[in-house]
Coordinates of C-alpha atoms in Angstrom, one line a residue:
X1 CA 36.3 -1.5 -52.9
X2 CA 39.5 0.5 -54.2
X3 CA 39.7 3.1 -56.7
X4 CA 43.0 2.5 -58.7
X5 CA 45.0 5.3 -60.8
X6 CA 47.8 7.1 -61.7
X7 CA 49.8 9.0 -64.0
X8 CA 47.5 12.1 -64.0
X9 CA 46.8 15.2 -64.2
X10 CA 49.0 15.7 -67.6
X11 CA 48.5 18.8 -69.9
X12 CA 45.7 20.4 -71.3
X13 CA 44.1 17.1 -71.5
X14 CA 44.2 15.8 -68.1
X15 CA 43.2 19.6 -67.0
X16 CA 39.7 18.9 -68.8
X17 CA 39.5 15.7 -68.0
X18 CA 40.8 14.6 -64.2
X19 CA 38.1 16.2 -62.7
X20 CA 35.8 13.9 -63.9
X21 CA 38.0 11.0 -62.7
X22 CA 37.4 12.7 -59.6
X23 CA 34.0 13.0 -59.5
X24 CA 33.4 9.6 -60.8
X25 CA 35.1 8.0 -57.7
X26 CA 33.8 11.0 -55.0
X27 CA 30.3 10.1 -56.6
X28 CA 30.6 6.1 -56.0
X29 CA 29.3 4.6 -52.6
X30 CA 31.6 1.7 -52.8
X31 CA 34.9 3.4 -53.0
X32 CA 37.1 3.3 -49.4
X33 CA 40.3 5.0 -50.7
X34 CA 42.2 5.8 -54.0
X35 CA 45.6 4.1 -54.5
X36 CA 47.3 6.4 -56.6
X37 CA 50.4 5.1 -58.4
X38 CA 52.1 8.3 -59.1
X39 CA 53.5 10.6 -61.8
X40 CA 51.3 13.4 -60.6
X41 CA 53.1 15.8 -64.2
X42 CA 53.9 15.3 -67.4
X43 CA 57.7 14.1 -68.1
X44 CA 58.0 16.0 -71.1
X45 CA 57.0 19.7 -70.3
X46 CA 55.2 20.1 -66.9
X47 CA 57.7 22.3 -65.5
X48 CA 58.8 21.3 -61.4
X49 CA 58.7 24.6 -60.8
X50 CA 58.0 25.1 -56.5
X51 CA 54.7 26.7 -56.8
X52 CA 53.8 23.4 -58.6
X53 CA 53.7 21.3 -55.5
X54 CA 51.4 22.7 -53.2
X55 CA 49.2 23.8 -56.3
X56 CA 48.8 19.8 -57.1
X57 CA 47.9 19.1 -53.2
X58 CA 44.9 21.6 -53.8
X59 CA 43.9 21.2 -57.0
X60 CA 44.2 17.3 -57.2
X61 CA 44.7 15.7 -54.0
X62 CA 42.6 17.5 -52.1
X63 CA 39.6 17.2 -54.1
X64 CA 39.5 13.2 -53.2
X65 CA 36.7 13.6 -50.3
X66 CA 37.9 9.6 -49.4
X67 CA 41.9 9.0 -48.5
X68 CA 44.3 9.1 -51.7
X69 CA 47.8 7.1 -51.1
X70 CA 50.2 8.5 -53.2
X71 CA 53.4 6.1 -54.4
X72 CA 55.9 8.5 -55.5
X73 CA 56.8 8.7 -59.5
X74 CA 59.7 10.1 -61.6
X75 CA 58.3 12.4 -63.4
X76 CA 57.7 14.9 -60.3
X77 CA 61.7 14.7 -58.9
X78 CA 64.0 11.9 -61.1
X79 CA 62.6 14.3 -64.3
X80 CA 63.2 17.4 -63.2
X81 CA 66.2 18.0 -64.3
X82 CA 65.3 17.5 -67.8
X83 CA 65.5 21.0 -69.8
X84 CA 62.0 20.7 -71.3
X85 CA 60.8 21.0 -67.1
X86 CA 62.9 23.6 -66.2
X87 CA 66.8 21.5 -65.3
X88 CA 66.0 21.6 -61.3
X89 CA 67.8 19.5 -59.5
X90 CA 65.7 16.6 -59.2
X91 CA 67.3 15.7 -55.4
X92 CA 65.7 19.5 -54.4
X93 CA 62.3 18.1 -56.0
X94 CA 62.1 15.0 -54.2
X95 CA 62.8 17.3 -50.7
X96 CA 59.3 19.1 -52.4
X97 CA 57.7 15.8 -52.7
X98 CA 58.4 15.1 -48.9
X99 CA 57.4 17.8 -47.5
X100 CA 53.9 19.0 -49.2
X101 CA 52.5 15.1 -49.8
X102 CA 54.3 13.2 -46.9
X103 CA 55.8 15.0 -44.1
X104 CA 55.7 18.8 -43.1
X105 CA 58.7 20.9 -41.4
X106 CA 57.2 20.2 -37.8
X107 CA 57.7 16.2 -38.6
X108 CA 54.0 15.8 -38.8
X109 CA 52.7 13.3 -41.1
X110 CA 50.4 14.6 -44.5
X111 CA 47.2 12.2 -45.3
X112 CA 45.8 13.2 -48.6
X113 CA 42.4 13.6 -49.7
X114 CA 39.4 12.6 -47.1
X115 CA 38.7 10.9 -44.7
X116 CA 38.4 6.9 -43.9
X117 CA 35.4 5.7 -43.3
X118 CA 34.9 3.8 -40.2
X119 CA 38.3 2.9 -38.3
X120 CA 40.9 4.6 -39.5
X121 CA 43.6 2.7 -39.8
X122 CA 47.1 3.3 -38.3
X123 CA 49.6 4.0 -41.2
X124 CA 53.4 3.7 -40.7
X125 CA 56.4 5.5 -42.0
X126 CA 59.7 5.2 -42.6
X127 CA 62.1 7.3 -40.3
X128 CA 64.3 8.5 -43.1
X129 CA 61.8 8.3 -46.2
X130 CA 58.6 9.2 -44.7
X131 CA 56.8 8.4 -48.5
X132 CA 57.3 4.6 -47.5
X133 CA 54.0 3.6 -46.2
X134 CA 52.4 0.4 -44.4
X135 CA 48.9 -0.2 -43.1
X136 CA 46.0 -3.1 -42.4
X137 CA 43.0 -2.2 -43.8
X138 CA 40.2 -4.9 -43.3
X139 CA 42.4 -7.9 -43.4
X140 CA 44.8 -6.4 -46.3
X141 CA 48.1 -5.4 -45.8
X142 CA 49.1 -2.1 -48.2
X143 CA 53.0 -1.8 -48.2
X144 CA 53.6 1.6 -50.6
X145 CA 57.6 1.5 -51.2
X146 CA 59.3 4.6 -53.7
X147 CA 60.2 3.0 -56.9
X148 CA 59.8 5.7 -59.5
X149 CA 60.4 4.6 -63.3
X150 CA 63.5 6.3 -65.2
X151 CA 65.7 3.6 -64.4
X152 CA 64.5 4.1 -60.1
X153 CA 67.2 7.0 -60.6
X154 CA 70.2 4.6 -61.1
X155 CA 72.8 6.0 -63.3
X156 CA 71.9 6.1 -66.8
X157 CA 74.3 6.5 -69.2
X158 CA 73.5 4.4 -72.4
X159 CA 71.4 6.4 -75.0
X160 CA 68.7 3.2 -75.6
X161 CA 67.6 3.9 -72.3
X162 CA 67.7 7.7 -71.6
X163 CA 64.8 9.5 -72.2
X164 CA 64.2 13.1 -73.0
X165 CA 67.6 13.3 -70.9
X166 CA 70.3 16.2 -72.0
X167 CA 72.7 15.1 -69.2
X168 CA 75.7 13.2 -69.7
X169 CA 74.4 10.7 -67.0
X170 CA 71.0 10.2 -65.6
X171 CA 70.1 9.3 -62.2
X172 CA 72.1 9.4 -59.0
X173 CA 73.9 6.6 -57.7
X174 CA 73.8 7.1 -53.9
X175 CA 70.5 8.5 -53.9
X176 CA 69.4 5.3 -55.5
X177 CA 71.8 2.9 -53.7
X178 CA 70.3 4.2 -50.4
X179 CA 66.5 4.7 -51.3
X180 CA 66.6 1.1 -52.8
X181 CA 68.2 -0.8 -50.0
X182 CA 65.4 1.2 -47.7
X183 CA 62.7 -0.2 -50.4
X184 CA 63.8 -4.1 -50.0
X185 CA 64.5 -3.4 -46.2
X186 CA 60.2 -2.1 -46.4
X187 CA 58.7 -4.8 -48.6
X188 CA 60.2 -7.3 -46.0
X189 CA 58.6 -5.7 -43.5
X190 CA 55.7 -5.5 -44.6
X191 CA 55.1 -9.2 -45.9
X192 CA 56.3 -9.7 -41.9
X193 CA 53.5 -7.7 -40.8
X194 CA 51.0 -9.2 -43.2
X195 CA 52.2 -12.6 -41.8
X196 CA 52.0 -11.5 -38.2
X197 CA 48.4 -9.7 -38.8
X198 CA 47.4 -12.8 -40.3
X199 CA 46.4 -10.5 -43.6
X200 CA 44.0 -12.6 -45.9
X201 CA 46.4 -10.3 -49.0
X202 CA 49.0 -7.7 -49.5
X203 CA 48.7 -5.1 -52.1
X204 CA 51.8 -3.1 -53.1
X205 CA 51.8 0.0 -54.4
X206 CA 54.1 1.6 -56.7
X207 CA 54.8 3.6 -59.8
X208 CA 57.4 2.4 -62.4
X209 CA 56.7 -1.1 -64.8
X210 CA 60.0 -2.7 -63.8
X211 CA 60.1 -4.5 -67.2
X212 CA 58.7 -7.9 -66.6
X213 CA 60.3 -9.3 -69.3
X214 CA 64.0 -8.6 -68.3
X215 CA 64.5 -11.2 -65.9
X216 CA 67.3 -12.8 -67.8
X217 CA 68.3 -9.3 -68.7
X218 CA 69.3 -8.8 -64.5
X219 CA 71.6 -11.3 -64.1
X220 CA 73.4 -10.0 -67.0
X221 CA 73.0 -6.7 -66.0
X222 CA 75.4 -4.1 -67.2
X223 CA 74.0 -4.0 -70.5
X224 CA 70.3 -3.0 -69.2
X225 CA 70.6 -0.4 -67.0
X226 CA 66.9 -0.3 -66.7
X227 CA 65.6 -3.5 -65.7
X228 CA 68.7 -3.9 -63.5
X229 CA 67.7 -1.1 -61.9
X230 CA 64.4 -2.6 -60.6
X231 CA 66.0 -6.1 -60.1
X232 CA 66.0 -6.1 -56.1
X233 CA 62.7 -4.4 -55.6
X234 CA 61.3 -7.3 -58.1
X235 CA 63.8 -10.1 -55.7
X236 CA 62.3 -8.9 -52.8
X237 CA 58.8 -9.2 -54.1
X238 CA 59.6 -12.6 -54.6
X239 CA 60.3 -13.5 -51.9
X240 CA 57.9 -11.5 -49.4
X241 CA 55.1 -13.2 -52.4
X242 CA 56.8 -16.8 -51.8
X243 CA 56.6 -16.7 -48.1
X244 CA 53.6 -14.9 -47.3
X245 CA 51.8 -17.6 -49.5
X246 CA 48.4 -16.3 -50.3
X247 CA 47.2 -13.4 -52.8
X248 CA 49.4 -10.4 -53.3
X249 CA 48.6 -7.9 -55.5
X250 CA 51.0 -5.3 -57.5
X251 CA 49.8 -2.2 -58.9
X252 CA 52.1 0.2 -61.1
X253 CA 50.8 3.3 -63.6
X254 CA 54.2 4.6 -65.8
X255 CA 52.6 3.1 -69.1
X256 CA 48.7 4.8 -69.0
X257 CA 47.3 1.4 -70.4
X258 CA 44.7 -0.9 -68.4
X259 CA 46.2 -4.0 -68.3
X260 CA 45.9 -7.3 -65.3
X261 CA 48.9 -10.1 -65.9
X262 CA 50.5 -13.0 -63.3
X263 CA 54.0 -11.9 -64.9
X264 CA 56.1 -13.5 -61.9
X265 CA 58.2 -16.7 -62.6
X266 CA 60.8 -18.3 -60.2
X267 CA 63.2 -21.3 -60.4
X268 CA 64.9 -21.9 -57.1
X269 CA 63.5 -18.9 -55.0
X270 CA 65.1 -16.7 -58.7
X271 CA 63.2 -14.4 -61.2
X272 CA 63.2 -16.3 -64.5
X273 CA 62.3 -14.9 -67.4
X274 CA 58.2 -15.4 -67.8
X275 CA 58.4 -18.2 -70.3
X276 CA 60.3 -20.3 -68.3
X277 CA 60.8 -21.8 -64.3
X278 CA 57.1 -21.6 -62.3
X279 CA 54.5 -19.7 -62.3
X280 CA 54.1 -17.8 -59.0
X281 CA 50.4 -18.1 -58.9
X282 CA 49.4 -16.0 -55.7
X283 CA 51.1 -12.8 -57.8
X284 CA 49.0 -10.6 -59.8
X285 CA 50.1 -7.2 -61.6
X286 CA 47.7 -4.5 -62.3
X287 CA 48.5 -1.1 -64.3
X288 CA 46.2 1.6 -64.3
X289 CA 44.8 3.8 -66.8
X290 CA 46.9 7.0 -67.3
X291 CA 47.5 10.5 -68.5
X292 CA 45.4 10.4 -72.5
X293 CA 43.5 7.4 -71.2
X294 CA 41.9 9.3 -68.4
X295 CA 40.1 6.3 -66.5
X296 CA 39.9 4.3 -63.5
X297 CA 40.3 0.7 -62.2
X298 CA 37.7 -0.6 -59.5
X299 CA 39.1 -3.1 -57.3
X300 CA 36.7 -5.2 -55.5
X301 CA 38.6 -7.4 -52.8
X302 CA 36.1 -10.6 -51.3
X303 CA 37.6 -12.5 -49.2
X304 CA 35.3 -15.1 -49.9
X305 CA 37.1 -15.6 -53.1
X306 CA 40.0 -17.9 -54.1
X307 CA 41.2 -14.8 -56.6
X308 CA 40.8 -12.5 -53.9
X309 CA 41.0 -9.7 -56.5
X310 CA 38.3 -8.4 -58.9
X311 CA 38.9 -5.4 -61.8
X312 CA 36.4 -3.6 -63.0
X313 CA 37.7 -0.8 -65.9
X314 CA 35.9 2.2 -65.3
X315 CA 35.3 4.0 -68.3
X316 CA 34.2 8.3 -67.4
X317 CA 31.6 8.7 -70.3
X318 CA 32.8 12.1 -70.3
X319 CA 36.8 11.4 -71.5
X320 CA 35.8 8.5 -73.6
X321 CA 37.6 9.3 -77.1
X322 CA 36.5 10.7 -80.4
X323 CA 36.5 7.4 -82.9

């Protein structure tokens, strides 16, 4: 059993309220780890301020008494330069990100929250973006690449899909160029292990909704620059999800709403647009409760089943809304 969130802890709010999220799971018997699918600040006012980053690996990370993976987000490094959080340039942020949550100036690696119970299992890193993470965990393989929402830090220049953005252009090509090519290069990878380790399913982990919908929208490209920003990550799922033949399971946070879908469709080994082409039926989506919906998702995973996967919303009776 897997606790699922993400997109927390936000404002005022989320300073009342995550703590019980945190409870909830530390109190739970079932719970092995957390997969937490980033945004760990608000994108609208949280500043990124230095102090911030080591204050969230002790007053959130650290109070998981189970392991917490963390899949990196925007709003902690692509944001940050964003007035409203204090203009920092967001490629000094991400350098933050690395070194309090992933890898520390010695080149050790950083695991967050507890312990595993039982055998822990060995977890891999990337040798230039030590945030891309692979491990086997009782016959599941969990590939965690960086895809953070805001356009995955392409350039941005169109207003319809800028947001909260006083810069003449968002995002940074080569950062993005690079760091996306490593992501494809990792999802590979991982399906390989999977395949080799004879994994009964693959989870990955990440935090931006790639926009589903915008299949058709990719091939056309330049007039999205959002959805074509995700559209090799999404390829390479494809692919890895085609091959590897047996459940694999996606989990993103970036919208804060509970929601399970199969939104994958192919013609020809190509992402189609969801109403047409086939069905990739071994592909499931979750997204996670978020920051003003301060939840969790339980995953059971029984290998016994066909589904493999089973969601349980986990509503905290103490952040459950005034109606």
């Amino acid at each position: 059993t897997i606790a699922l969130t993400g997109d927390m802890p936000y404002d005022a709010k989320g300073v009342l309220e995550v703590p019980n999220i945190i409870a909830d799971i530390n109190n739970n018997p079932k719970v092995d780890f957390t997969l937490f699918d980033g945004d760990t600040m608000s994108g609208k006012g949280d500043k990124c301020a230095d102090a911030a980053y080591p204050a969230l690996k002790t007053n959130f990370f650290d109070k998981f008494t189970r392991p917490i993976i963390y899949s990196v987000g925007d709003n902690e490094w692509v944001d940050c330069d964003r007035a409203v959080k204090g203009g920092y340039d967001p490629l000094t942020r991400l350098a933050l990100v690395r070194s309090n949550y992933f890898q520390d100036a010695t080149g050790a690696y950083i695991s967050l929250g507890g312990k595993f119970k039982g055998t822990i299992p060995n977890v891999l890193h990337d040798a230039l973006y030590p945030e891309l993470q692979m491990f086997s965990y009782k016959g599941i393989t969990f590939i965690v690449p960086h895809v953070p929402g805001s356009a995955n830090n392409a350039p941005v220049t169109q207003p319809a899909f800028k947001t909260y953005n006083d810069t003449a252009t968002d995002g940074n090509e080569a950062e993005y160029k690079a760091r996306d090519a490593a992501n494809v290069a990792w999802i590979a990878k991982g399906f390989a292990k999977a395949k080799a380790d004879e994994s009964v399913g693959v989870i990955v982990l990440i935090q931006a909704n790639m926009d589903w919908e915008g299949y058709a929208r990719d091939a056309a490209a330049p007039n999205n620059e959002n959805t074509a920003a995700f559209a090799a990550t999404k390829q390479a799922l494809l692919t890895g999800t085609l091959a590897f033949g047996k459940p694999v399971l996606l989990q993103n946070g970036d919208e804060h709403w509970f929601q399970v879908d199969m939104p994958m469709n192919e013609t020809a080994g190509k992402l189609i647009e969801k109403d047409k082409g086939t069905l990739v039926e071994n592909f499931t989506r979750v997204q996670t409760f978020g920051s003003g919906f301060n939840h969790w998702v339980e995953l059971t995973i029984d290998p016994r089943s066909e589904t493999l996967w089973t969601f349980v919303p986990r509503i905290v009776k103490a952040n459950i809304g005034k109606h």
